[in-house]
mmCIF file of C-alpha atoms in Angstrom:
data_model
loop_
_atom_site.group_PDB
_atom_site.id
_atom_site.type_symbol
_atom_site.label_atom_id
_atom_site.label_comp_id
_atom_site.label_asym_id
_atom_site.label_seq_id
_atom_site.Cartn_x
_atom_site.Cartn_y
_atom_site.Cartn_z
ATOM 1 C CA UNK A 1 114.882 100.629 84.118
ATOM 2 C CA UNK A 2 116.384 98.243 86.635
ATOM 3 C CA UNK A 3 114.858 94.656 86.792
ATOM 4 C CA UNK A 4 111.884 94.155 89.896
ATOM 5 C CA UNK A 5 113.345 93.018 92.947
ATOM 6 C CA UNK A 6 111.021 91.236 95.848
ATOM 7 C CA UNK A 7 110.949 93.212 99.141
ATOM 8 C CA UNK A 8 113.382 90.057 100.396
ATOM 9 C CA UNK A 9 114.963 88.249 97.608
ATOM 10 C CA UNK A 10 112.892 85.718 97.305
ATOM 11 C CA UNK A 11 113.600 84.388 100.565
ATOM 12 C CA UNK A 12 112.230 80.871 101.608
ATOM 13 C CA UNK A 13 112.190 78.853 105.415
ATOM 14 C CA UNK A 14 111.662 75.147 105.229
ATOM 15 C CA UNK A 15 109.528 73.539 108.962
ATOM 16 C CA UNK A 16 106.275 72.193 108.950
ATOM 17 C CA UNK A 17 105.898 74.450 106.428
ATOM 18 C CA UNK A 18 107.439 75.698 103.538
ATOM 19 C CA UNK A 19 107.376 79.536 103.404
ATOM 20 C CA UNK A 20 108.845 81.510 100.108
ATOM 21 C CA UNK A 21 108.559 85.283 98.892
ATOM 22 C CA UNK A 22 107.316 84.625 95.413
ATOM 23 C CA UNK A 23 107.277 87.336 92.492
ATOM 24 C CA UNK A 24 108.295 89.508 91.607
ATOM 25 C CA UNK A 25 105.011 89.821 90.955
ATOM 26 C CA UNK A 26 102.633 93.142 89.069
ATOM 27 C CA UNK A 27 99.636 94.227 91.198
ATOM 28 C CA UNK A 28 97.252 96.767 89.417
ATOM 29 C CA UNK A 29 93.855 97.891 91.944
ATOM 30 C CA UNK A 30 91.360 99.279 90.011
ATOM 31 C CA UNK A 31 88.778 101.650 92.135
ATOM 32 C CA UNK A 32 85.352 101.957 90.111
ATOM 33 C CA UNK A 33 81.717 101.920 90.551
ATOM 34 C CA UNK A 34 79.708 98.158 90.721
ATOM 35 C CA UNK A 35 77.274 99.486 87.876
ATOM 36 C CA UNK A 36 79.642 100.961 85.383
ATOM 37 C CA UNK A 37 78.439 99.558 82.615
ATOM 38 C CA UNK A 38 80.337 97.133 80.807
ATOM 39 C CA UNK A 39 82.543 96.794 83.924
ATOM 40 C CA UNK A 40 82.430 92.846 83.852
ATOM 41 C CA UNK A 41 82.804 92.895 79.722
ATOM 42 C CA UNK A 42 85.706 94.861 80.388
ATOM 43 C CA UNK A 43 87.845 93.146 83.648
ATOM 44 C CA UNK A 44 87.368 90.112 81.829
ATOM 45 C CA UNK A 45 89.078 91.857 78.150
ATOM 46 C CA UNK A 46 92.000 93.339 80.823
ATOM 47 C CA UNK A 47 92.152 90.471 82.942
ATOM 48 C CA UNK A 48 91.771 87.337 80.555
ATOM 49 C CA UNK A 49 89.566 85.612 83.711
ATOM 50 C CA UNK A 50 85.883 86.132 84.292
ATOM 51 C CA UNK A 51 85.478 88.461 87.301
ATOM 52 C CA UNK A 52 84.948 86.225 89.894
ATOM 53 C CA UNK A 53 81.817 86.828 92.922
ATOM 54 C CA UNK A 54 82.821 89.098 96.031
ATOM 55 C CA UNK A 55 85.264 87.489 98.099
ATOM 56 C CA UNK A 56 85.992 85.710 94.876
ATOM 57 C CA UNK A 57 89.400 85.692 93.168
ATOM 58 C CA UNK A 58 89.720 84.002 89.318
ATOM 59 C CA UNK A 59 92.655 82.340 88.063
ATOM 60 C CA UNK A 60 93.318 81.357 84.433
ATOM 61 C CA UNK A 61 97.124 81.037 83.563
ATOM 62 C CA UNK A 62 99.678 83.170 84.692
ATOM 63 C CA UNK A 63 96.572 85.880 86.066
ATOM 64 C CA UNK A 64 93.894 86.505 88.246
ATOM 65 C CA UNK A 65 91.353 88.936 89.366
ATOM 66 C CA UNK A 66 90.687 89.134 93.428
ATOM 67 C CA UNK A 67 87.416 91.085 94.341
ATOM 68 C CA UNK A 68 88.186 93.036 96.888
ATOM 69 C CA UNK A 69 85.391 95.335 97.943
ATOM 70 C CA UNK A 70 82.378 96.370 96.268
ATOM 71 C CA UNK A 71 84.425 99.016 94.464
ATOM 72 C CA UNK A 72 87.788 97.802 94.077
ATOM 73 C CA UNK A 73 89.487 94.770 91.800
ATOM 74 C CA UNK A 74 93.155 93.349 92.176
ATOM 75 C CA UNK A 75 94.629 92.239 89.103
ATOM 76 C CA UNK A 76 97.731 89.824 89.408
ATOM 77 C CA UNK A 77 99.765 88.915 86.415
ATOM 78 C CA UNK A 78 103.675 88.842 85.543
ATOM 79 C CA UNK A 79 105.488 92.133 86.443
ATOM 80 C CA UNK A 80 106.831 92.656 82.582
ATOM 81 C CA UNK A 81 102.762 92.988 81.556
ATOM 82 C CA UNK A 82 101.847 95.590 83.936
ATOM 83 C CA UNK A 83 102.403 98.890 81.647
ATOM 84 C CA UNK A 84 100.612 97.154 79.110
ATOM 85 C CA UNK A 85 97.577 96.081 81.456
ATOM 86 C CA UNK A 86 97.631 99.703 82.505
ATOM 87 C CA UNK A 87 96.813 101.098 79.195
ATOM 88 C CA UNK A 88 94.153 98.663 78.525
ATOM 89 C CA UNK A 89 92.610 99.632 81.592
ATOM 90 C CA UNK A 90 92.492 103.123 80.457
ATOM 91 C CA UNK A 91 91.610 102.749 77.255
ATOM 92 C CA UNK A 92 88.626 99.844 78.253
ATOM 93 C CA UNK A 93 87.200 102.075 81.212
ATOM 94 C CA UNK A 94 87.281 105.442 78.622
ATOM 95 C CA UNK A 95 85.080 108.097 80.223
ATOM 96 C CA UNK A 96 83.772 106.076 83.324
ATOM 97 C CA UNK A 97 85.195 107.011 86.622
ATOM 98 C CA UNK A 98 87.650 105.186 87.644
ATOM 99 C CA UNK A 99 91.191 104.705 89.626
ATOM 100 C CA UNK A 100 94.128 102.438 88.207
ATOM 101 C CA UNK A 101 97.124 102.056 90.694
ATOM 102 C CA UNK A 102 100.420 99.845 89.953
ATOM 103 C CA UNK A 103 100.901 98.725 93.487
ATOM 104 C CA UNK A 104 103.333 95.998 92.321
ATOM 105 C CA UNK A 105 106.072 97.598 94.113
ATOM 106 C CA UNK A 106 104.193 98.109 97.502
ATOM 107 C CA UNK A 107 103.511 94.582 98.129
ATOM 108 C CA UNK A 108 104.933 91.573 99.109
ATOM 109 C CA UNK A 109 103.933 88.344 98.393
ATOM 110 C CA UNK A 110 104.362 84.287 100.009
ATOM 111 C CA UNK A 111 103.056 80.928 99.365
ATOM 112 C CA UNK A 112 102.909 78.125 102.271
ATOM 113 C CA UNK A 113 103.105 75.178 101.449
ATOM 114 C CA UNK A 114 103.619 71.795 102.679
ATOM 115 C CA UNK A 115 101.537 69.601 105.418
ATOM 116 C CA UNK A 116 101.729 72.018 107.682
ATOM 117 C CA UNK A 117 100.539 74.905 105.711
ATOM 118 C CA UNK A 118 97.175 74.922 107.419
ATOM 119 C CA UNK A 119 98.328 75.285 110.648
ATOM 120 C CA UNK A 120 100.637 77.848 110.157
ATOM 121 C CA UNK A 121 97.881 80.276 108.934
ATOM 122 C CA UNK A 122 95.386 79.476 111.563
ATOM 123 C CA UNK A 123 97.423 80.171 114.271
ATOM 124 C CA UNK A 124 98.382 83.861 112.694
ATOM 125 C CA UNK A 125 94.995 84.632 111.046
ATOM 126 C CA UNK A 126 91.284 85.225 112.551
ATOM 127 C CA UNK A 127 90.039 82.875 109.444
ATOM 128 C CA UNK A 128 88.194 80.160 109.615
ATOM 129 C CA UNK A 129 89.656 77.770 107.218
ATOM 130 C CA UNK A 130 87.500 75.157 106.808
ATOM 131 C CA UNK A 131 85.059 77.935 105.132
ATOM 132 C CA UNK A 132 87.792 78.653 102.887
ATOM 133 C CA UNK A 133 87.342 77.300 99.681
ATOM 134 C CA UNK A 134 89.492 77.534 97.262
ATOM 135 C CA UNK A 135 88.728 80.883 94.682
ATOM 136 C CA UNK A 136 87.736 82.449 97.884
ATOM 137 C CA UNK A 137 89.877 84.752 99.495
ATOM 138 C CA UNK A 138 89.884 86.560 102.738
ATOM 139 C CA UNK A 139 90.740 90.336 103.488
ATOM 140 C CA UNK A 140 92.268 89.702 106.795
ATOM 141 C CA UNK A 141 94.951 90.239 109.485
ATOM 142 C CA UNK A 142 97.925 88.024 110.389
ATOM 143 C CA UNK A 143 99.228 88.873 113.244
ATOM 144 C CA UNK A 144 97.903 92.062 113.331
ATOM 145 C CA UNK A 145 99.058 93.243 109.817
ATOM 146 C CA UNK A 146 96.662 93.625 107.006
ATOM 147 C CA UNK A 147 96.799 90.919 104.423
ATOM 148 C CA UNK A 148 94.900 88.990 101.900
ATOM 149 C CA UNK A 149 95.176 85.196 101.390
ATOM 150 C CA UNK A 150 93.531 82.628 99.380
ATOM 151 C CA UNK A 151 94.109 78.599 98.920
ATOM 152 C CA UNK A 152 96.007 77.688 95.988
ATOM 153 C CA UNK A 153 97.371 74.149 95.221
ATOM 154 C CA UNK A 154 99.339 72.773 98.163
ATOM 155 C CA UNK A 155 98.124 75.818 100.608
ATOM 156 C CA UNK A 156 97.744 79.540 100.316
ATOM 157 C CA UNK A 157 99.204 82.810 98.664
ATOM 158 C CA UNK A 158 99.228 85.756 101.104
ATOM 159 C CA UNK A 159 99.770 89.275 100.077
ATOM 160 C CA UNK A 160 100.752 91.998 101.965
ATOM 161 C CA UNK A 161 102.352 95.420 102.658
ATOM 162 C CA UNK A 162 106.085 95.589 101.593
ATOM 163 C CA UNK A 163 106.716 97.882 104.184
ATOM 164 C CA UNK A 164 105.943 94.823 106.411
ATOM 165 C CA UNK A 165 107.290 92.097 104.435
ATOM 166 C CA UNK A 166 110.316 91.199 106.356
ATOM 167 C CA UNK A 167 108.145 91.009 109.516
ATOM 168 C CA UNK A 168 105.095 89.149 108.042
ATOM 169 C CA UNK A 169 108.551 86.451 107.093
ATOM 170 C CA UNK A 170 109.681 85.899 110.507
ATOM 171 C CA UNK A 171 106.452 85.764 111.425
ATOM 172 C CA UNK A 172 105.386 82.710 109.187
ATOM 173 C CA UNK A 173 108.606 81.159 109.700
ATOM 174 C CA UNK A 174 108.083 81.138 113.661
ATOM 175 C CA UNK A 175 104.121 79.664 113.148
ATOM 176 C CA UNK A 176 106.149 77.116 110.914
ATOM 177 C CA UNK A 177 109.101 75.678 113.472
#
């Protein structure tokens, strides 16, 4: 097996803002019910971070946990842990319904930084930051591209569809000039 590659090399632009493809990063969404029970026991035994409230997302090392719908969980931890995290997940939900997905590969993911960090994101995304707290995220669109984002130290992480990646770049680098 070849070693993970980002969907653009790790690419960065320095302007008011400093924008950089970070990872490569392992993604796992996990689809199952609100009431399963033992769900929380169990995210937090796979995870290492408490689940966090809806529109929540946890953080505790090199991991977190992002709620992102009533139904669905994104866990985010270091690509080389992902087949392990996978198997856990199995073996912790057992019998309960349940969907496990390593969508590491489909995603791309940037962190802006910098004093103008802020600005770059609200002129791309319908969010209004000042509501944004940090362990909050958003389910969003920049630019009209599906994304998530959420503060983090210095200004936000912002995930979206590899398929788009190169795009979503150029189009945080322009907010950024």
């Amino acid at each position: 097996m070849s070693d993970p590659v980002t969907a653009l090399c790790n690419r960065t632009f320095n302007g008011t803002a400093r924008i950089e493809e970070i990872g490569p990063l392992g993604m796992i969404t996990l689809r199952v019910a609100p009431d399963t029970p033992g769900l929380a026991a169990s995210l937090k035994s796979i995870a290492g971070v408490k689940p966090p409230a809806p529109r929540g997302i946890a953080t505790v090392d090199d991991r977190s946990l992002a709620w992102m719908s009533p139904d669905e969980w994104l866990l985010i931890l270091p690509h080389a842990g992902v087949a392990k995290a996978m198997k856990d997940m199995e073996k912790k939900m057992g019998d309960a319904p349940h969907l496990a997905v390593d969508v590491s590969d489909a995603r791309a993911v940037f962190r802006i930084t910098g004093a103008g960090a802020e600005g770059v994101v609200a002129r791309l995304c319908p969010v209004d930051l000042v509501r944004l707290p940090e362990g909050e995220m958003r389910r969003t669109r920049m630019a009209q591209v599906a994304c998530a984002l959420w503060r983090t130290e210095g200004g936000f992480t912002l995930v979206a569809f590899r398929s788009v990646g190169q795009y979503v770049f150029d189009v945080l680098a322009n907010a950024a000039v």
